[in-house]
Coordinates of N, CA and C in Angstrom, one line a residue:
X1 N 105.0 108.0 72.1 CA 106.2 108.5 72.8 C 107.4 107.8 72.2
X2 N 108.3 108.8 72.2 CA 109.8 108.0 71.4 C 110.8 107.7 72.8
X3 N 111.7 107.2 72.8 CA 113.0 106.3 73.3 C 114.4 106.4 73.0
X4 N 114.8 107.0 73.6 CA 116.3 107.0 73.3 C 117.0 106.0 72.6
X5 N 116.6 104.6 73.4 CA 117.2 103.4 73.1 C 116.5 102.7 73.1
X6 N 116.2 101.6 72.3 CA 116.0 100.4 73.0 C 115.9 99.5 74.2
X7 N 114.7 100.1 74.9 CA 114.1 99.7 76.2 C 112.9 99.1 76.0
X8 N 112.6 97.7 76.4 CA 111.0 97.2 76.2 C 110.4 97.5 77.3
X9 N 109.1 97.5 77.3 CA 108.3 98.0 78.7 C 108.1 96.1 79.0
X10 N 107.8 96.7 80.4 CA 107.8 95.3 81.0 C 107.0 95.5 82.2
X11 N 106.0 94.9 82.0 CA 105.0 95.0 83.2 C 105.3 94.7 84.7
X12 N 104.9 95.2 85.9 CA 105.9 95.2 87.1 C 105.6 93.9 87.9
X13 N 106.5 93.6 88.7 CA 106.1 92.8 89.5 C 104.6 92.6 90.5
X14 N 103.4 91.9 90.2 CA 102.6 91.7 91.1 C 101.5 92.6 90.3
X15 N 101.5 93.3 89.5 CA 100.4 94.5 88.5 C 99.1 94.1 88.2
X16 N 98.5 94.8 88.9 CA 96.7 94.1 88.8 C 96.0 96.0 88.6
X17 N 94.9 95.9 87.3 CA 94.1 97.2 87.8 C 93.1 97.1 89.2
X18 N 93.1 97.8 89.8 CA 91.7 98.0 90.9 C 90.6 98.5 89.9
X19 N 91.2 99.5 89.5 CA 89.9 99.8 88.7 C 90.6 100.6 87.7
X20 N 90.0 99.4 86.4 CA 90.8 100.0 84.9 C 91.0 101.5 84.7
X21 N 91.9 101.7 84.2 CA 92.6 103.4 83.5 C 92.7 104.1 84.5
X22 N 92.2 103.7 86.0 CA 92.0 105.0 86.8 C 93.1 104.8 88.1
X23 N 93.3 103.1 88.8 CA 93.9 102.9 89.4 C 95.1 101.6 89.7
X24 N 96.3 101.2 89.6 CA 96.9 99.8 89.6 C 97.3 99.8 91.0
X25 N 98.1 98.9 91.1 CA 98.5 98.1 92.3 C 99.8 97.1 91.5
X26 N 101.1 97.2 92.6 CA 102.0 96.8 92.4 C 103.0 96.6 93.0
X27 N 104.2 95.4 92.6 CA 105.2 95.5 93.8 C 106.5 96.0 93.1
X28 N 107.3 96.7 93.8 CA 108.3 98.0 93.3 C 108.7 97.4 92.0
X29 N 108.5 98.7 91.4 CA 108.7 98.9 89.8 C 110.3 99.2 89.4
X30 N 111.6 98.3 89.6 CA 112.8 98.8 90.0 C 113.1 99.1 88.4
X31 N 113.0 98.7 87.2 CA 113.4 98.6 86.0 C 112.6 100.0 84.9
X32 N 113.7 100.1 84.4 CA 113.0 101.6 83.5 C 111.6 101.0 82.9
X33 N 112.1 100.0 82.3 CA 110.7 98.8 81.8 C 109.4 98.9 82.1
X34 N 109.9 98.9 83.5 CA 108.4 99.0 84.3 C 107.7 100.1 84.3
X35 N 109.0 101.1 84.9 CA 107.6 103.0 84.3 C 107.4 103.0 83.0
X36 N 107.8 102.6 81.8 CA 107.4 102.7 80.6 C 106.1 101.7 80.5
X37 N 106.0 100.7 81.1 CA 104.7 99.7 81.2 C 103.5 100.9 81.1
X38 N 104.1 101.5 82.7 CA 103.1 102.2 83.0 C 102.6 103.2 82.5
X39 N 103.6 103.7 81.7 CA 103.5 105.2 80.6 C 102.1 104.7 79.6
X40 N 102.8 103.7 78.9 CA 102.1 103.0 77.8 C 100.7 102.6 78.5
X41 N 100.5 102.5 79.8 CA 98.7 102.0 80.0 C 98.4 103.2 81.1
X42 N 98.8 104.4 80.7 CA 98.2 105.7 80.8 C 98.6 105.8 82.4
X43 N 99.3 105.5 82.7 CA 99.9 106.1 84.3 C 100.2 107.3 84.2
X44 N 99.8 108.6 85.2 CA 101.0 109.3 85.2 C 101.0 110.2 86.5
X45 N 101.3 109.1 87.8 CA 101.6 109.9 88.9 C 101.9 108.3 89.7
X46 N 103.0 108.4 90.2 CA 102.9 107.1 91.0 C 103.3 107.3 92.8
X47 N 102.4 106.5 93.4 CA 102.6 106.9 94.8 C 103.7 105.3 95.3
X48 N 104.3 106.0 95.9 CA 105.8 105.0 96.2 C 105.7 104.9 98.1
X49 N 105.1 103.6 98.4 CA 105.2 103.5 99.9 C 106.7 102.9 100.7
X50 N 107.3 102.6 99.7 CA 108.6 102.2 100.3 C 109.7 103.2 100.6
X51 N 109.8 103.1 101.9 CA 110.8 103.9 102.7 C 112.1 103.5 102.3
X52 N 112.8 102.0 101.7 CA 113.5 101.1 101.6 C 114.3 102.2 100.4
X53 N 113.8 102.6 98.9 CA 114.2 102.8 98.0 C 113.0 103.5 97.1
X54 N 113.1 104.2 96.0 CA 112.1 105.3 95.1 C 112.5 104.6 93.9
X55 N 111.5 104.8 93.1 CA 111.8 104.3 91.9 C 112.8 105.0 90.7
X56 N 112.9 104.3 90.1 CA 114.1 104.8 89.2 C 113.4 105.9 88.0
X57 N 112.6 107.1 88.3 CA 112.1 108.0 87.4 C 113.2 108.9 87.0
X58 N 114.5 109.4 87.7 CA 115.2 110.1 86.8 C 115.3 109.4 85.6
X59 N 115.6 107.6 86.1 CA 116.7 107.0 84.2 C 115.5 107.1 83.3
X60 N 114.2 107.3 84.0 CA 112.8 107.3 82.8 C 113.0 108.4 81.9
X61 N 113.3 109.6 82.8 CA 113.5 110.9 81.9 C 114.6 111.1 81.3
X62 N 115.6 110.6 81.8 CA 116.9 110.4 80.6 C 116.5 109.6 79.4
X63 N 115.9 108.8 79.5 CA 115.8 107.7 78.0 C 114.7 107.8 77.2
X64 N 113.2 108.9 78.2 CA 112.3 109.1 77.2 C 112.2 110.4 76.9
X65 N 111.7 111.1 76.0 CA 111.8 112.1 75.2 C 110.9 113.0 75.8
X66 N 109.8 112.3 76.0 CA 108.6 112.9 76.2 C 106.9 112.5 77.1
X67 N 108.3 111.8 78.0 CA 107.6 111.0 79.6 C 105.9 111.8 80.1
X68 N 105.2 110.5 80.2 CA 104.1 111.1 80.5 C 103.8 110.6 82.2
X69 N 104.8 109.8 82.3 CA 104.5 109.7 83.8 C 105.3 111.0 84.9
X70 N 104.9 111.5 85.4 CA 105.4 113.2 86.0 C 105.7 113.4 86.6
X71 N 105.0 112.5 87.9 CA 105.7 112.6 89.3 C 105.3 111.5 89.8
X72 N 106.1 111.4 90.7 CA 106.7 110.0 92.3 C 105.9 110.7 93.7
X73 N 104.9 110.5 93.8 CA 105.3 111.0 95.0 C 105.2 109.8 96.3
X74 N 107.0 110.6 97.2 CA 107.4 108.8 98.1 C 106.8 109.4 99.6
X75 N 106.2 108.3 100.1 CA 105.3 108.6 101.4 C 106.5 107.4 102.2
X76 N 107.0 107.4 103.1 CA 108.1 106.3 104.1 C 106.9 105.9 104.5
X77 N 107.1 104.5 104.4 CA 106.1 103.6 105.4 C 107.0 102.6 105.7
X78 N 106.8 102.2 106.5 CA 108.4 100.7 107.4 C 107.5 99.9 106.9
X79 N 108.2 98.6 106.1 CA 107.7 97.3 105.8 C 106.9 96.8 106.7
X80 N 105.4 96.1 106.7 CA 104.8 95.0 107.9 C 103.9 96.4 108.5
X81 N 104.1 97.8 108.4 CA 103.4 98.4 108.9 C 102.4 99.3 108.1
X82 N 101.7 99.7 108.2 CA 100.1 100.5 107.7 C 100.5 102.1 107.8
X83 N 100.4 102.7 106.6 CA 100.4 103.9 106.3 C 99.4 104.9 107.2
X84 N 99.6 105.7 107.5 CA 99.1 106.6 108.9 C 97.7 107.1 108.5
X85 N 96.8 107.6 108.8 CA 95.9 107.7 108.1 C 95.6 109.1 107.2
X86 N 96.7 110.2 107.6 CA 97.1 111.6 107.3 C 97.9 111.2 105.4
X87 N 98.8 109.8 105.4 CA 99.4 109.3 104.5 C 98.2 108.8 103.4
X88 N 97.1 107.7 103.9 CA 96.2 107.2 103.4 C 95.1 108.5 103.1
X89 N 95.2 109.7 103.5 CA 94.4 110.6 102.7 C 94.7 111.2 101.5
X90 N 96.1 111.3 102.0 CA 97.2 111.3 100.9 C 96.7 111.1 99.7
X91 N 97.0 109.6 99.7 CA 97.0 108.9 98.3 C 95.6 109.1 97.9
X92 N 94.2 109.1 98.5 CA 93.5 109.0 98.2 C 92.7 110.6 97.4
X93 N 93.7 111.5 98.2 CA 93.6 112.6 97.6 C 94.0 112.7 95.5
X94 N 95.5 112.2 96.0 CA 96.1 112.3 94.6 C 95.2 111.5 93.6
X95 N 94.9 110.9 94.0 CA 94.0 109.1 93.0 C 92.8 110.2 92.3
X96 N 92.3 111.1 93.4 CA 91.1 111.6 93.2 C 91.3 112.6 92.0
X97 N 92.3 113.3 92.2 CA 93.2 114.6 91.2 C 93.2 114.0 90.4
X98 N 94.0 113.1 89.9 CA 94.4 112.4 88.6 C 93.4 112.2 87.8
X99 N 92.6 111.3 88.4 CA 91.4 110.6 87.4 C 90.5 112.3 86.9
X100 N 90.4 112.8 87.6 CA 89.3 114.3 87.4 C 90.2 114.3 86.2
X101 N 91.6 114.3 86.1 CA 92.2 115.1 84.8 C 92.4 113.6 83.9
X102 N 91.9 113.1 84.3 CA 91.8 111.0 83.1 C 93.3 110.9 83.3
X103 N 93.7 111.1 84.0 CA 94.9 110.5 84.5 C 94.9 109.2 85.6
X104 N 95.7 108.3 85.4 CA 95.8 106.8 86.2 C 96.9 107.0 87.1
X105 N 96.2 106.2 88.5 CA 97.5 106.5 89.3 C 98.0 105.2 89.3
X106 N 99.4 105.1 89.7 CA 100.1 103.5 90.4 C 100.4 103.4 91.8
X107 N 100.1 102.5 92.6 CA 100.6 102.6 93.9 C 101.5 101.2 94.2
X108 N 102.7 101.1 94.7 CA 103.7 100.1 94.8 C 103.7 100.4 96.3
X109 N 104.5 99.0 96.6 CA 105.1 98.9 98.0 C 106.5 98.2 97.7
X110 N 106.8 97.2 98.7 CA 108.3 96.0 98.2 C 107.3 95.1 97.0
X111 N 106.0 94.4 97.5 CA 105.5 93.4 96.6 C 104.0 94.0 96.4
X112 N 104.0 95.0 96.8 CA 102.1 95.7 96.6 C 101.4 94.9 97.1
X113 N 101.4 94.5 98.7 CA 100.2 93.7 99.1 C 100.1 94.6 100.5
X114 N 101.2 94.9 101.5 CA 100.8 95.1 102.3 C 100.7 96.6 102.4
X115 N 101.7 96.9 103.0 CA 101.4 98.5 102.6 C 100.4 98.7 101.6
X116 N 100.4 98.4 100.3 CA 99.2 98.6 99.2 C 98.5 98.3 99.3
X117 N 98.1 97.3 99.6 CA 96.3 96.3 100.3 C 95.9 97.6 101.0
X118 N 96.6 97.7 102.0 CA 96.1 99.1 103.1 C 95.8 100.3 102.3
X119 N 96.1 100.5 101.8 CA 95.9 101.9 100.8 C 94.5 101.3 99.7
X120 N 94.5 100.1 99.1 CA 93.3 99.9 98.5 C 92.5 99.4 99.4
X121 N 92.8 99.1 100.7 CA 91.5 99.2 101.1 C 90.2 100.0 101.5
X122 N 91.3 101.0 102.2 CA 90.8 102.3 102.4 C 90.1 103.0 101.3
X123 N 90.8 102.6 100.1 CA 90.3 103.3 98.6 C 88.6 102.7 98.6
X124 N 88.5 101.5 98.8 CA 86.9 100.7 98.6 C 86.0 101.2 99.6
X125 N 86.9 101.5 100.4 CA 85.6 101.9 102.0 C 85.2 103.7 101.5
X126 N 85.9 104.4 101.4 CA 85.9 105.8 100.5 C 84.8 105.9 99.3
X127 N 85.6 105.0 98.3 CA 85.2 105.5 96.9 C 84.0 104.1 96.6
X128 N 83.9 103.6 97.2 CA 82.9 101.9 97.0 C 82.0 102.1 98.2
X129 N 82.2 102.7 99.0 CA 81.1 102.3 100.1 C 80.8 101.2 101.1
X130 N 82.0 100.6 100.7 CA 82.5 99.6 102.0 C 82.6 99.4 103.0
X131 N 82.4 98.3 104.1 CA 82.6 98.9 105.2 C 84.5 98.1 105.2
X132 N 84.9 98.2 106.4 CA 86.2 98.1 106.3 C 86.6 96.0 106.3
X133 N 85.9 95.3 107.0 CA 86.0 93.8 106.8 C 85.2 93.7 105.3
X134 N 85.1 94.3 104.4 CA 84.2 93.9 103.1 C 85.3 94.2 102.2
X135 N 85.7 95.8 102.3 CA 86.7 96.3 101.8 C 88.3 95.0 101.6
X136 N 88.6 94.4 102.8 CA 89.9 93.8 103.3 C 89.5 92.4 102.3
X137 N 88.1 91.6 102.6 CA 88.1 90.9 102.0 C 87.8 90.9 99.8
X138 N 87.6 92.3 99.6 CA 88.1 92.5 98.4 C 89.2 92.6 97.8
X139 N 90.0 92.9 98.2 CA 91.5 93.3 98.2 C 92.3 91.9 98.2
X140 N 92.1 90.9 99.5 CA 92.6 89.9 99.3 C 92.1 89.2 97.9
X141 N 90.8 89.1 97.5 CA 90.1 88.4 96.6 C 90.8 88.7 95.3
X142 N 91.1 89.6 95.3 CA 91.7 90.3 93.8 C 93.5 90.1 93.7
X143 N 93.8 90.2 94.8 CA 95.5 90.4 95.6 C 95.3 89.5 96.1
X144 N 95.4 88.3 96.4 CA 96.1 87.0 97.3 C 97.1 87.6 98.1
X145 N 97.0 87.6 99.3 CA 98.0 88.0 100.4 C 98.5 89.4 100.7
X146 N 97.5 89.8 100.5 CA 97.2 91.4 100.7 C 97.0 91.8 102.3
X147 N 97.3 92.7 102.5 CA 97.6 93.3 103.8 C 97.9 91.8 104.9
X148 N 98.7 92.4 105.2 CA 99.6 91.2 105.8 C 99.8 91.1 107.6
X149 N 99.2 92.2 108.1 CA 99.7 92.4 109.7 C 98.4 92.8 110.3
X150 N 98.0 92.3 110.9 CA 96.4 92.7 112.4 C 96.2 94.4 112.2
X151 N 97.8 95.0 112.2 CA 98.3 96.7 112.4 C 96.9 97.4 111.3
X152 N 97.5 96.2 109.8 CA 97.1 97.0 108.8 C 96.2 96.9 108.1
X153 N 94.9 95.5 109.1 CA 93.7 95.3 109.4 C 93.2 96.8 109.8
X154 N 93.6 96.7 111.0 CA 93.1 97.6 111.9 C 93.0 99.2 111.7
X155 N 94.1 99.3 110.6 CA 94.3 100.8 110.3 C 92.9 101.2 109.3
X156 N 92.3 100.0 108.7 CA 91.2 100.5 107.3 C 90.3 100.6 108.6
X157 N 90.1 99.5 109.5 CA 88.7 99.4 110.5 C 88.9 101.5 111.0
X158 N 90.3 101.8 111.4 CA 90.4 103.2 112.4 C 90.1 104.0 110.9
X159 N 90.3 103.5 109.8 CA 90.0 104.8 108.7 C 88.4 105.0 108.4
X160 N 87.9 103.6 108.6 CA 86.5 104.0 108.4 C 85.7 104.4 109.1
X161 N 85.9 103.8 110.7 CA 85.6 104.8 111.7 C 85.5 106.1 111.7
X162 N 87.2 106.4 110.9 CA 86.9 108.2 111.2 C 85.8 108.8 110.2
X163 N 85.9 107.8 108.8 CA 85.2 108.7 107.9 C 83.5 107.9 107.5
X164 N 83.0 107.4 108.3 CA 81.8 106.6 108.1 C 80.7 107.7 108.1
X165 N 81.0 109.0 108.5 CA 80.0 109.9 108.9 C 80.0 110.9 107.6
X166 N 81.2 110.7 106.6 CA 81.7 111.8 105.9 C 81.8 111.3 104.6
X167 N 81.4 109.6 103.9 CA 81.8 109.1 103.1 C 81.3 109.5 102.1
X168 N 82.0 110.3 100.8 CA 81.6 110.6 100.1 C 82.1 109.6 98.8
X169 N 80.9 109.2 97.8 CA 81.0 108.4 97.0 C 80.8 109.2 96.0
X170 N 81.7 109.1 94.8 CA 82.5 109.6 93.7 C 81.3 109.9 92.4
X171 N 81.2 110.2 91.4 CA 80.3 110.7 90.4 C 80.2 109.2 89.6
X172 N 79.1 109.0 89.1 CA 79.1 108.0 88.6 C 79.8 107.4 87.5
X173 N 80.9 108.3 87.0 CA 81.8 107.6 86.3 C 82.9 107.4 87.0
X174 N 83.2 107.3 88.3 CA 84.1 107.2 89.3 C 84.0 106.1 90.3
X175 N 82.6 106.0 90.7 CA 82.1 104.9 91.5 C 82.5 103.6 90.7
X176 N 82.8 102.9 91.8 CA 83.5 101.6 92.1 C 82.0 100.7 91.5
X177 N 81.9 100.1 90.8 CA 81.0 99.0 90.5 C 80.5 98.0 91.2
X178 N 79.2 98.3 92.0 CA 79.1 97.2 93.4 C 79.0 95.9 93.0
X179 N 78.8 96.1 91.6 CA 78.1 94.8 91.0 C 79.4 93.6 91.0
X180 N 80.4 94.2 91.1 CA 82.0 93.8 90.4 C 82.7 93.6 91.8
X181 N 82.1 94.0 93.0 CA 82.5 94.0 94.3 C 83.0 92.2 95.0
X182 N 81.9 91.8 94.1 CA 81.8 90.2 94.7 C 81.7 90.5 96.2
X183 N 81.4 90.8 96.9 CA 81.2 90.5 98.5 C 79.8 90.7 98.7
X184 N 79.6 90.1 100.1 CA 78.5 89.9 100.1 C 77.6 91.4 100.6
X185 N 76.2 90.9 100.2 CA 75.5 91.9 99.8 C 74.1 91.9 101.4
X186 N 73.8 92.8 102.0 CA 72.8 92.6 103.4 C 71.7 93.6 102.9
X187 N 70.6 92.7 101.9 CA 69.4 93.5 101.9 C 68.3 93.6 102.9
X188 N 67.7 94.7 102.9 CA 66.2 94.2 104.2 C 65.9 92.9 104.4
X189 N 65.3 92.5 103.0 CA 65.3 91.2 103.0 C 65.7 90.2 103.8
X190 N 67.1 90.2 103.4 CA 68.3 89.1 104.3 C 68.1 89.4 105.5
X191 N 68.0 91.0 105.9 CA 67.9 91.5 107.7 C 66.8 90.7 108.3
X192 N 65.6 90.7 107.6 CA 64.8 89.9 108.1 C 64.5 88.9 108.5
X193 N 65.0 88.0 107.2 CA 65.6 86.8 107.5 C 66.0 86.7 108.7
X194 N 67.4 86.8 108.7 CA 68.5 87.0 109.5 C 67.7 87.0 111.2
X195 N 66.6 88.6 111.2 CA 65.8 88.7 112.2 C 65.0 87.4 112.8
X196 N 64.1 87.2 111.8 CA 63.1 85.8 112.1 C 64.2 84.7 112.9
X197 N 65.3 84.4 112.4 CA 66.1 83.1 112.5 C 66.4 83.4 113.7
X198 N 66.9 84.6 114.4 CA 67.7 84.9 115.5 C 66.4 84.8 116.5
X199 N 65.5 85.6 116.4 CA 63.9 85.3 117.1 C 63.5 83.8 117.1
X200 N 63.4 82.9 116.3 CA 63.2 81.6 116.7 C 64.3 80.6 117.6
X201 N 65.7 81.2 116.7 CA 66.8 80.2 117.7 C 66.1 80.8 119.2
X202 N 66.0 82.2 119.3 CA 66.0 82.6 120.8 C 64.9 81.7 121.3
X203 N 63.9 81.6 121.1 CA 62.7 81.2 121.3 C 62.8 79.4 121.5
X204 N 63.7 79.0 120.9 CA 64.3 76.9 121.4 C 65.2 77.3 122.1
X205 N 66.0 78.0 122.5 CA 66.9 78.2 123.6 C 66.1 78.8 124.7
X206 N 65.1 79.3 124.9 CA 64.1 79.3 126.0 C 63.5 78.5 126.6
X207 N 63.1 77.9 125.2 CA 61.7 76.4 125.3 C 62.9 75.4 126.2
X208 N 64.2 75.1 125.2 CA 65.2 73.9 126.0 C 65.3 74.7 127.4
X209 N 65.9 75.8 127.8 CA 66.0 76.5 129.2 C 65.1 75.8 130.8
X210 N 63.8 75.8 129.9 CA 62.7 75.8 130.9 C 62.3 74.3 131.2

């Protein structure tokens, strides 16, 4: 793609993949720089949680010739609070659209932790199989200080609630890599474990009782 002018791309504040070519995470992208970052590593739909301000995609389309990032789409969410879950289908609808067409989506907030944490969390419990405290603790692990309020805890716990019955996991070039999850893993095995241990403590908390 060509440039009107001399503009370098510049990667945005806080820019981590979730999952290479398909999904980032970031904190607002104010500088043309930044949507060109994102042009150049195959973005081309970005979801904008901040209610505050939208990113600057007209000056993109003034300065590039032949922009492959296409559309903004801005969802209001108030800083410190958790995207509704009508919003968080939202995004996870679009995320789904894009990649079908090998298209990458971007999702920003002010610094892409909280508002965004909330949105990738719900993305791991969806598209990974997550439950929702596995999901939160991925997100932090990858994102240091990611979702930031009890609210926006509690919004991935009320999203997976709704969809635990319905979760559909993505085709195998879509699926989240459990291997790559780092969290922890509860085989029969461990259940048993787990079982025996609980059965014996019960069993010396009897014996001391008596």
């Amino acid at each position: 793609m060509s440039y009107q002018e001399e503009i370098s791309p510049k990667k945005p504040p806080n820019f981590s993949w979730i999952q290479e070519g398909k999904l980032c995470a970031m904190g607002f992208p104010e500088e043309v720089g930044h949507l060109m970052y994102l042009q150049e590593h195959g973005v081309t739909h970005l979801i904008s949680l901040t209610a505050e301000r939208e990113p600057p995609i007209e000056r993109l389309q003034g300065k590039c010739e032949d922009p492959t990032l296409h559309s903004v789409l801005p969802l209001v969410v108030i800083d410190f609070t958790p995207p509704s879950i009508s919003q968080i289908e939202r995004c996870l609808d679009i995320i789904e659209e894009e990649n079908m067409g090998q298209g990458a989506v971007g999702i920003h907030c002010a610094k892409g932790y909280g508002r965004t944490g909330t949105v990738i969390a719900c993305y791991y419990v969806k598209m990974g199989g997550l439950t929702a405290v596995h999901a939160i603790e991925k997100v932090r692990m990858d994102r240091p200080g990611s979702l930031e309020t009890d609210d926006q805890e509690n919004r991935v716990c009320e999203f997976e609630s709704m969809n635990k019955n319905r979760i559909v996991i993505s085709p195998a070039d879509q699926v989240i890599d459990k291997a790559r999850m780092d969290v922890p893993d509860v085989s029969p095995e461990t259940e048993d474990q787990n079982s025996t241990i609980s059965e014996e403590s019960t069993t010396k908390i009897k014996t001391v009782a008596s």
